[in-house]
Tab-separated table of N, CA, C and O in Angstrom:
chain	number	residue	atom	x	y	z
A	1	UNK	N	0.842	-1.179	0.000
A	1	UNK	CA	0.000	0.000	0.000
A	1	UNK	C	0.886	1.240	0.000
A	1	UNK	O	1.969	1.321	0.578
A	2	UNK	N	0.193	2.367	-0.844
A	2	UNK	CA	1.054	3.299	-0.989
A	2	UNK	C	0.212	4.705	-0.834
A	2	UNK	O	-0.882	4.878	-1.371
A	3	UNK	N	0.867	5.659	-0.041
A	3	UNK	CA	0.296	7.268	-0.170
A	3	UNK	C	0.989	8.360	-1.082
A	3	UNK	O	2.199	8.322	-1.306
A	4	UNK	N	0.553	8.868	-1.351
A	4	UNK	CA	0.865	10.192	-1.996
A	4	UNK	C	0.400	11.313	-1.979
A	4	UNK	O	-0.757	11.539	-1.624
A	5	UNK	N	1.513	12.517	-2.492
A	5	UNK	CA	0.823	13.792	-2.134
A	5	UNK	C	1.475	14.424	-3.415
A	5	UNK	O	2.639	14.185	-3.735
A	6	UNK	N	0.657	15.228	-4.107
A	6	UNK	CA	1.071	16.094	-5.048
A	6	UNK	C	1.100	17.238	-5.232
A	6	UNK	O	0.035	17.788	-4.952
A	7	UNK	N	2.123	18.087	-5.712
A	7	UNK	CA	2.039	19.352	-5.680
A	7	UNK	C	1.570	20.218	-6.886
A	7	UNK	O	2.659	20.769	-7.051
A	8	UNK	N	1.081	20.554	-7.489
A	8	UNK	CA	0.804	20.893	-9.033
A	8	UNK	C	0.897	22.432	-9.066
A	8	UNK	O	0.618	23.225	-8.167
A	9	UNK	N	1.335	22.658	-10.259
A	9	UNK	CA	1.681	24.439	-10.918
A	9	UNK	C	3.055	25.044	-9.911
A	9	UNK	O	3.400	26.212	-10.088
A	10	UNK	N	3.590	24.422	-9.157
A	10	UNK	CA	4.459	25.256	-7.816
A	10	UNK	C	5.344	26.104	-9.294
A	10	UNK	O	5.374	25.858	-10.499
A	11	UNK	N	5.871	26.994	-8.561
A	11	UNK	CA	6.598	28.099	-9.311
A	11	UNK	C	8.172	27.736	-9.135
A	11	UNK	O	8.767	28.134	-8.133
A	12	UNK	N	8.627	27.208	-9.823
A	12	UNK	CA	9.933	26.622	-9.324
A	12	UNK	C	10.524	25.604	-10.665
A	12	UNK	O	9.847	24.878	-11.392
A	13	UNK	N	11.720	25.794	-10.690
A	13	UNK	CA	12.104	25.235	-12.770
A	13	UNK	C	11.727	23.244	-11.605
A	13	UNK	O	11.665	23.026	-10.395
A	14	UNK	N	11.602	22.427	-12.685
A	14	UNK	CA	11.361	21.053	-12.380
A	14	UNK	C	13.216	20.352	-12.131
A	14	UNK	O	13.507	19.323	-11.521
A	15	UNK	N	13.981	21.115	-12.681
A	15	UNK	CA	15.464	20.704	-12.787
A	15	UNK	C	16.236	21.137	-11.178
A	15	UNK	O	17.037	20.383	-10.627
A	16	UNK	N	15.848	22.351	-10.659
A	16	UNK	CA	16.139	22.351	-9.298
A	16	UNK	C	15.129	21.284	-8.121
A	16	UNK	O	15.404	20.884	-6.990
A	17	UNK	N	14.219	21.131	-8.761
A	17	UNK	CA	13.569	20.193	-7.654
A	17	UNK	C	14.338	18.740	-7.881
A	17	UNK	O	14.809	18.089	-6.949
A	18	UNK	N	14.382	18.397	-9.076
A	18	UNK	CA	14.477	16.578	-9.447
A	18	UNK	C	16.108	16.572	-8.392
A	18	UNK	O	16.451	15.461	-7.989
A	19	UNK	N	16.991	17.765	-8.014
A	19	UNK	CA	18.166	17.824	-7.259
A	19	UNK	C	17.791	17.375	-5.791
A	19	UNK	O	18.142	16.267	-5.387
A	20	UNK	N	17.231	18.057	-5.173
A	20	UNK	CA	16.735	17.477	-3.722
A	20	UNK	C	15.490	16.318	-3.490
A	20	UNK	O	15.216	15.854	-2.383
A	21	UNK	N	14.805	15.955	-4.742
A	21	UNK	CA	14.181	14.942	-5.057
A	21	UNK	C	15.415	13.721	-4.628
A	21	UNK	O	15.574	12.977	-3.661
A	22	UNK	N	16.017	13.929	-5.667
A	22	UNK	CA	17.021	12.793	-5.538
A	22	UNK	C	18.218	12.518	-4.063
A	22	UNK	O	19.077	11.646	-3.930
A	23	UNK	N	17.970	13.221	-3.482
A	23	UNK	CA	18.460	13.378	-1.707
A	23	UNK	C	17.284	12.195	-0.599
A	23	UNK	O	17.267	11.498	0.415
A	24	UNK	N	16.640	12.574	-1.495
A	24	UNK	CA	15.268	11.571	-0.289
A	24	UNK	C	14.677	10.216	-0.647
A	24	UNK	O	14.080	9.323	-0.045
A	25	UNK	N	15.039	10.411	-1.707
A	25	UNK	CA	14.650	9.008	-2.148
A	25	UNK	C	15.221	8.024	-1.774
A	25	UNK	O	16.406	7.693	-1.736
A	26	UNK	N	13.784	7.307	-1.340
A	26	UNK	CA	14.434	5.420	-0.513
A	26	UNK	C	14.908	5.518	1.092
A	26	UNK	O	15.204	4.649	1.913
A	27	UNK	N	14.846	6.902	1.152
A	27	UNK	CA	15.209	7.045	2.344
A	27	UNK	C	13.659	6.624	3.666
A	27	UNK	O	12.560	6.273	3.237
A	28	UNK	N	13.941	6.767	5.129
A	28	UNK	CA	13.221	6.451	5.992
A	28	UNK	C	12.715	8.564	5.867
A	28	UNK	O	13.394	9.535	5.533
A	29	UNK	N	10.974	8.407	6.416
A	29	UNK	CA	10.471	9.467	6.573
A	29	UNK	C	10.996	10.326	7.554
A	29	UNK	O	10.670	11.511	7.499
A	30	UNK	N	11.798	9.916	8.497
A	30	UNK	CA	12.811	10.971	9.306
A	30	UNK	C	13.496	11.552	8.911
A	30	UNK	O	13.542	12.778	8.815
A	31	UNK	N	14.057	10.914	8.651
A	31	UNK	CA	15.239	10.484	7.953
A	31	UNK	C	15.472	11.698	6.380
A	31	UNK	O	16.390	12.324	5.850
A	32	UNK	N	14.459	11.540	6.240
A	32	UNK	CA	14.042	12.361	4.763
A	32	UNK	C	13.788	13.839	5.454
A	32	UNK	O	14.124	14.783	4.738
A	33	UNK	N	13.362	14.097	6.462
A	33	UNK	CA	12.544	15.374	6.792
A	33	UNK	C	13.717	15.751	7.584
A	33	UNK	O	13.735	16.965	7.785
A	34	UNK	N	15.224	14.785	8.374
A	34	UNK	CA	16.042	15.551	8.686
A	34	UNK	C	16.673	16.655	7.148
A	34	UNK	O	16.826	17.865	6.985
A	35	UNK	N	16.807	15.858	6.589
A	35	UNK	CA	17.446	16.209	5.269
A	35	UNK	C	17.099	17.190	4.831
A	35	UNK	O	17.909	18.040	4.462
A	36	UNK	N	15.912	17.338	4.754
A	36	UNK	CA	14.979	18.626	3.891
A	36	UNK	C	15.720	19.834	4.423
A	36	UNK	O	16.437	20.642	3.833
A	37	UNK	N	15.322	19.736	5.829
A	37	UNK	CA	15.474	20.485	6.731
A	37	UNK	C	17.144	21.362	6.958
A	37	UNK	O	17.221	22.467	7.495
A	38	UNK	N	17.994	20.819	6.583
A	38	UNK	CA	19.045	21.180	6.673
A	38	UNK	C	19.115	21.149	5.258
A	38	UNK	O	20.307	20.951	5.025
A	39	UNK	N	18.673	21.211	4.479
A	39	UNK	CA	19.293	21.518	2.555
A	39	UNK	C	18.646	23.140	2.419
A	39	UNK	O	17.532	23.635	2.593
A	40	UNK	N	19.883	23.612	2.043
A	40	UNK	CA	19.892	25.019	1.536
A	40	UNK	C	19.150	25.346	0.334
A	40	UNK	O	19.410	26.433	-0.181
A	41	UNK	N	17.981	24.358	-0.392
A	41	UNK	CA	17.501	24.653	-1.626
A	41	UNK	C	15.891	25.285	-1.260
A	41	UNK	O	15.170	25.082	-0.283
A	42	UNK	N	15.711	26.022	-2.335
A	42	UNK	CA	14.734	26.690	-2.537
A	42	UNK	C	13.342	25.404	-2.746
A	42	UNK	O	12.289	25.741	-2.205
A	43	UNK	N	13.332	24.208	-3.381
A	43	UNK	CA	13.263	22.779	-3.582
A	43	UNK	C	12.913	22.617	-1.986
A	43	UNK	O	11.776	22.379	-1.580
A	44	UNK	N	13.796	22.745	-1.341
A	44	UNK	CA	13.684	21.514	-0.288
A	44	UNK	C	12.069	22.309	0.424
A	44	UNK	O	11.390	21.306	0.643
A	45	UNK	N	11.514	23.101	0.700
A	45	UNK	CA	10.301	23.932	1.312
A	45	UNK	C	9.116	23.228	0.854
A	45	UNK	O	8.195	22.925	1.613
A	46	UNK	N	9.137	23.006	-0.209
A	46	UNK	CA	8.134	22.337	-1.232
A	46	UNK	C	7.958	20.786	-0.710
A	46	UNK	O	7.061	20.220	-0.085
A	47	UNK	N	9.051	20.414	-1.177
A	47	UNK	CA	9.170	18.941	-0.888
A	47	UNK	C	9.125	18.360	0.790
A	47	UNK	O	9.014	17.170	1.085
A	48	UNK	N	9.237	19.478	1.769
A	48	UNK	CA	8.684	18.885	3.035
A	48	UNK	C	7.618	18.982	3.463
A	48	UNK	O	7.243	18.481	4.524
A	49	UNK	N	6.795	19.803	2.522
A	49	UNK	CA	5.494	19.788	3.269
A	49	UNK	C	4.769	18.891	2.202
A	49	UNK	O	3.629	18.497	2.447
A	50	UNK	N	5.475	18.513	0.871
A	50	UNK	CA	4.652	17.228	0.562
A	50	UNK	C	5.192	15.838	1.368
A	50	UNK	O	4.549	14.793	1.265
A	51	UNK	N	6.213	15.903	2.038
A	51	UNK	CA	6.309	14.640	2.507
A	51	UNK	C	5.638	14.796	3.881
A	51	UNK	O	5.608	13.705	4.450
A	52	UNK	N	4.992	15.958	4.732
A	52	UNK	CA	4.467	15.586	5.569
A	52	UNK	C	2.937	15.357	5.165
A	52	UNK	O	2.092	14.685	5.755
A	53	UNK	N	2.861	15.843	4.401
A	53	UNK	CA	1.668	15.565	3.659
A	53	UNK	C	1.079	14.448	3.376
A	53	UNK	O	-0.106	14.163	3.548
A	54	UNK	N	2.221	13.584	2.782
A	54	UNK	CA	2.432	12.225	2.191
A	54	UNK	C	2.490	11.150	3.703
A	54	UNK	O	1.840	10.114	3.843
A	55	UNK	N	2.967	11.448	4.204
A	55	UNK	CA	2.955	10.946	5.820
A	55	UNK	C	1.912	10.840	6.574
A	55	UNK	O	1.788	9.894	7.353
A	56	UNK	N	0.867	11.952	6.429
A	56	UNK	CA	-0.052	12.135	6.972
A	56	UNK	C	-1.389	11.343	6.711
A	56	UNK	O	-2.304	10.861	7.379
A	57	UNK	N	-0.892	11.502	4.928
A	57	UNK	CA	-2.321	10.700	4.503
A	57	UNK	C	-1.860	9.099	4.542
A	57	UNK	O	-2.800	8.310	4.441
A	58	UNK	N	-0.743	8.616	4.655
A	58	UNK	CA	-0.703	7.299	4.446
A	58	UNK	C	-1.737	7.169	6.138
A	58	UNK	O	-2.779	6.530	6.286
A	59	UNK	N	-0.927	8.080	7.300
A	59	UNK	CA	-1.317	7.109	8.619
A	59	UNK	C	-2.911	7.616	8.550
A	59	UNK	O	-3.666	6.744	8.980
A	60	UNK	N	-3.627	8.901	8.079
A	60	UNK	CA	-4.876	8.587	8.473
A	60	UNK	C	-5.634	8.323	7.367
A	60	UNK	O	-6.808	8.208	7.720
A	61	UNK	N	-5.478	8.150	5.988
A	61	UNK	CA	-6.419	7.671	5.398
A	61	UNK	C	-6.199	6.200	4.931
A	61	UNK	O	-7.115	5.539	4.441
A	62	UNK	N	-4.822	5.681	5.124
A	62	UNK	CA	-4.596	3.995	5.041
A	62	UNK	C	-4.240	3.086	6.368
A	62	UNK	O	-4.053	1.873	6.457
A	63	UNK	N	-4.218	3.958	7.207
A	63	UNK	CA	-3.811	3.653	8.418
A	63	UNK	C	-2.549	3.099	8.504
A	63	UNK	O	-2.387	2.054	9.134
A	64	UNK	N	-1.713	3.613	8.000
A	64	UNK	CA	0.160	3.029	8.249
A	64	UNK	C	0.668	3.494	9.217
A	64	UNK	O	0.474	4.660	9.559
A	65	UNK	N	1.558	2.520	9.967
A	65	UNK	CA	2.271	2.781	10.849
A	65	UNK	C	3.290	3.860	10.693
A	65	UNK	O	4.456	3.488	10.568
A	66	UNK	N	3.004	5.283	10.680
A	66	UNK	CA	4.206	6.184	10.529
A	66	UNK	C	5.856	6.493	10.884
A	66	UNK	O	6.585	7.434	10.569
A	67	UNK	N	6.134	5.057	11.816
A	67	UNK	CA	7.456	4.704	12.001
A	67	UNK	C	8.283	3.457	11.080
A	67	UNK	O	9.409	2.998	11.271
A	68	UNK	N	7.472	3.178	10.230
A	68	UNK	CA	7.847	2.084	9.551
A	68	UNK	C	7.472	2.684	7.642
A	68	UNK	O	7.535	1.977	6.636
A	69	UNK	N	7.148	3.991	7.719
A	69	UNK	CA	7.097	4.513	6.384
A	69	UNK	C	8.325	5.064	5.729
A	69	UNK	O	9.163	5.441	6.548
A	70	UNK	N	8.716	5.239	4.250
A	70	UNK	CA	9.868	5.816	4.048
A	70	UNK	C	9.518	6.114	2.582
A	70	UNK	O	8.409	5.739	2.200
A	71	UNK	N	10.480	6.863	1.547
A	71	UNK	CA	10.141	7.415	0.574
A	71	UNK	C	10.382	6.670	-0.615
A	71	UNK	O	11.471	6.450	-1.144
A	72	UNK	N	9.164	6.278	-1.007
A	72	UNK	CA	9.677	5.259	-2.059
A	72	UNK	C	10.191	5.747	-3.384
A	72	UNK	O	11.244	5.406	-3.923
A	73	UNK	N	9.390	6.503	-3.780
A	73	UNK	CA	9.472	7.561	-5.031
A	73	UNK	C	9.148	9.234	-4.639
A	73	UNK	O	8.625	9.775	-3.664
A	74	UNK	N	9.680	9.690	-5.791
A	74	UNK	CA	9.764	11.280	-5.442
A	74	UNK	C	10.039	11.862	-7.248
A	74	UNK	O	11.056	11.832	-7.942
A	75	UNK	N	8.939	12.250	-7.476
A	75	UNK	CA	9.935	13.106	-9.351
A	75	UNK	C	9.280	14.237	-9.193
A	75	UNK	O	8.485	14.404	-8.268
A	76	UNK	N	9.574	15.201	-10.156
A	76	UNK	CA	9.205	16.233	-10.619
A	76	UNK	C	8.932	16.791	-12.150
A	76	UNK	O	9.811	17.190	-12.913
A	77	UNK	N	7.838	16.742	-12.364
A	77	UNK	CA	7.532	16.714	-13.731
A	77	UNK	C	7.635	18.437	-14.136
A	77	UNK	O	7.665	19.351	-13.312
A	78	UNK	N	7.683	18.584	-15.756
A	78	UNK	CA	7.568	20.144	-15.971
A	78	UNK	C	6.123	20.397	-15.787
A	78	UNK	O	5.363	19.437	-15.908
A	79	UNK	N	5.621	21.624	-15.495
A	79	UNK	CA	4.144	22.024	-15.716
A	79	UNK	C	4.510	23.266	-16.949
A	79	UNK	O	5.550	23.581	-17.527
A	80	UNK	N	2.521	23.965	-17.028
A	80	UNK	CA	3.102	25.224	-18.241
A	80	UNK	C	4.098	25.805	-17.680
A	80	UNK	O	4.514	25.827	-16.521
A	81	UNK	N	4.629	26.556	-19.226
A	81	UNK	CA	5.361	27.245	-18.826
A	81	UNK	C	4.884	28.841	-18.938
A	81	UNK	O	4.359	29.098	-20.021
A	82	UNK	N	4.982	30.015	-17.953
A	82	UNK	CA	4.891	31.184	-18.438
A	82	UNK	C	5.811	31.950	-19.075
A	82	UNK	O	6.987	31.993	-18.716
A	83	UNK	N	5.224	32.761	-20.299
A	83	UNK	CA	6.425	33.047	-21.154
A	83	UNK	C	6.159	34.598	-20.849
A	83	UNK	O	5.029	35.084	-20.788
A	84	UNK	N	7.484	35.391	-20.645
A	84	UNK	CA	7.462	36.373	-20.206
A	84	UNK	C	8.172	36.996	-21.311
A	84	UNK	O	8.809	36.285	-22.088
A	85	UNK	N	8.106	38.639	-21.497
A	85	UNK	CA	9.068	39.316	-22.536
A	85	UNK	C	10.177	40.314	-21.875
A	85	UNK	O	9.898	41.034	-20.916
A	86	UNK	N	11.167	40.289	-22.347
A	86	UNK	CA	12.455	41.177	-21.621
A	86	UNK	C	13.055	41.768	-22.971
A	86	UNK	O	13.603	41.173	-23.899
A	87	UNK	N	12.668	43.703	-22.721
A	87	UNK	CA	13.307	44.482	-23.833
A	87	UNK	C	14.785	43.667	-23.667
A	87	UNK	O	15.161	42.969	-22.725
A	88	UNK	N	15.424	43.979	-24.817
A	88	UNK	CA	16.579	44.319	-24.747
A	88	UNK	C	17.241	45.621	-25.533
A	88	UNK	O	16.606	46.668	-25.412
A	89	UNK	N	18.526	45.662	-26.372
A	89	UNK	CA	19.220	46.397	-26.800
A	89	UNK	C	18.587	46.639	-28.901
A	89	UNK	O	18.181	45.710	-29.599
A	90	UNK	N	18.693	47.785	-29.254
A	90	UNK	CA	17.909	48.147	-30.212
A	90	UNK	C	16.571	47.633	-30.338
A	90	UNK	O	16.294	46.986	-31.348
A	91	UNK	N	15.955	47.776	-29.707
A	91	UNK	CA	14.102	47.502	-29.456
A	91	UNK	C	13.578	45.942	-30.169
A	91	UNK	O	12.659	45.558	-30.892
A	92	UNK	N	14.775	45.342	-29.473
A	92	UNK	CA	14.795	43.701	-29.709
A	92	UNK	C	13.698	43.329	-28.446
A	92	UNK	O	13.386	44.127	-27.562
A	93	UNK	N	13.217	42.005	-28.563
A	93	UNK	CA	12.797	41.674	-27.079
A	93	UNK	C	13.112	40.351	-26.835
A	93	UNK	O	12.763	39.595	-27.741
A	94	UNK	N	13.727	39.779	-25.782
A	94	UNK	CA	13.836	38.328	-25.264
A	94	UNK	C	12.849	37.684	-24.696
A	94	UNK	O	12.055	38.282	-23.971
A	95	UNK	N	12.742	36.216	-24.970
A	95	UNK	CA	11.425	35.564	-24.057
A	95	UNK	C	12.616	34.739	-22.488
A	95	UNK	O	13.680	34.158	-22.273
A	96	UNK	N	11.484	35.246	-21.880
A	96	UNK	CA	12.113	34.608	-20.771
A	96	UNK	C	10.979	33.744	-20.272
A	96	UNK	O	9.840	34.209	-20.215
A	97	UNK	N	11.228	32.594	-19.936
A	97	UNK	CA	10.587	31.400	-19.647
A	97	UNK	C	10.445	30.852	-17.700
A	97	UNK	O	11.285	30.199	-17.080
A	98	UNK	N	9.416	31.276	-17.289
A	98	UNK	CA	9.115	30.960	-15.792
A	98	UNK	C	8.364	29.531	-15.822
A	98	UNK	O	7.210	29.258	-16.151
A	99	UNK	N	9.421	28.714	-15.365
A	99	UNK	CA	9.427	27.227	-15.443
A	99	UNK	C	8.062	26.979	-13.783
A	99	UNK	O	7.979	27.532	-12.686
A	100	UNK	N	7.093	25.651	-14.625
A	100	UNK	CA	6.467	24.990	-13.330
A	100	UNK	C	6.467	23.596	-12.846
A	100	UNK	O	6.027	22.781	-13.658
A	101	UNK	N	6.807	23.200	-11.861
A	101	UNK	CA	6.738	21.945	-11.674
A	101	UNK	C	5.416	21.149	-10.966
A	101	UNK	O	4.687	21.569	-10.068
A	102	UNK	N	5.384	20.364	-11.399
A	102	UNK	CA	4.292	19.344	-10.525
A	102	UNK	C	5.035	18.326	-9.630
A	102	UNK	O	6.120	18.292	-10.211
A	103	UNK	N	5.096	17.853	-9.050
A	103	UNK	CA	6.208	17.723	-7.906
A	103	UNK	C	5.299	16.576	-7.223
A	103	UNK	O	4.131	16.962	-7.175
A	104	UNK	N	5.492	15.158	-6.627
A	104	UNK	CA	4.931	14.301	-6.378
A	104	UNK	C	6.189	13.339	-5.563
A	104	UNK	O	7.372	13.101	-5.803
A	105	UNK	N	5.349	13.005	-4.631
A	105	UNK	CA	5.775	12.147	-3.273
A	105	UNK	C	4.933	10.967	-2.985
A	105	UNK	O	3.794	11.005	-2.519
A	106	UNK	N	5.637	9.869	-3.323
A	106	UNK	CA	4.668	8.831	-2.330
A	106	UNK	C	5.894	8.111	-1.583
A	106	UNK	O	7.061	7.999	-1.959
A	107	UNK	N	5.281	7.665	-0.428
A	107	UNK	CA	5.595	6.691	0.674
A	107	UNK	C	5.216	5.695	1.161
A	107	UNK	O	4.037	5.835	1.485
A	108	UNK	N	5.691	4.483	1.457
A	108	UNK	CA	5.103	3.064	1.320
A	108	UNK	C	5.510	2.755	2.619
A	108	UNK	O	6.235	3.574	3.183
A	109	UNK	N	5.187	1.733	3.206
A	109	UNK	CA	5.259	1.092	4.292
A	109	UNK	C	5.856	0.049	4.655
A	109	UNK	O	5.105	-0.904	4.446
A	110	UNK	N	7.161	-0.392	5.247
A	110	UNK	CA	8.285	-1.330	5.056
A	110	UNK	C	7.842	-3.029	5.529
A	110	UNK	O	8.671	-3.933	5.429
């Protein structure tokens, strides 16, 4: 049996998340939330409140033992993207691209 929690549209490129994604994975749910917790990424904010999230719903809507849960999977997919315009030099304009991720956590029970 497995829980999950998803995050959808977060404002954040999907390439800085899949970085602290890959820190927690397989790991024990402590274990994972020490980690978060001490990672300097903009990523890691996101990803702990889906893993308490993910924690939460395994113990009250599957009833799992929350000391015996850990992170089985963790990705981050792209969402839209917003395309923004930036003048530049001789009345050129650049697109600048504000990346979204959908961001997903599940946790299984050992």
């Amino acid at each position: 049996m497995e829980a999950r929690a998803v995050l959808k549209y977060a404002r954040i490129s999907p390439r800085k998340v899949k970085i602290v994604c890959d820190l927690i994975r397989g790991k024990s749910v402590g274990q994972a939330t020490a980690i978060l917790m001490q990672t300097p990424k903009a990523a890691s904010e996101y990803l702990l409140k889906l893993l308490k999230s993910a924690a939460a719903n395994a113990e009250n809507n599957h009833g799992m033992d929350p000391e015996k849960l850990y992170v089985s999977e963790t990705f981050a997919n792209p969402g839209p993207i917003i395309k923004r315009m930036r003048p530049r030099a001789q009345g050129r304009a650049y697109r600048i691209n504000k990346r979204t991720s959908h961001i997903t956590v599940v946790v299984k029970e050992k």
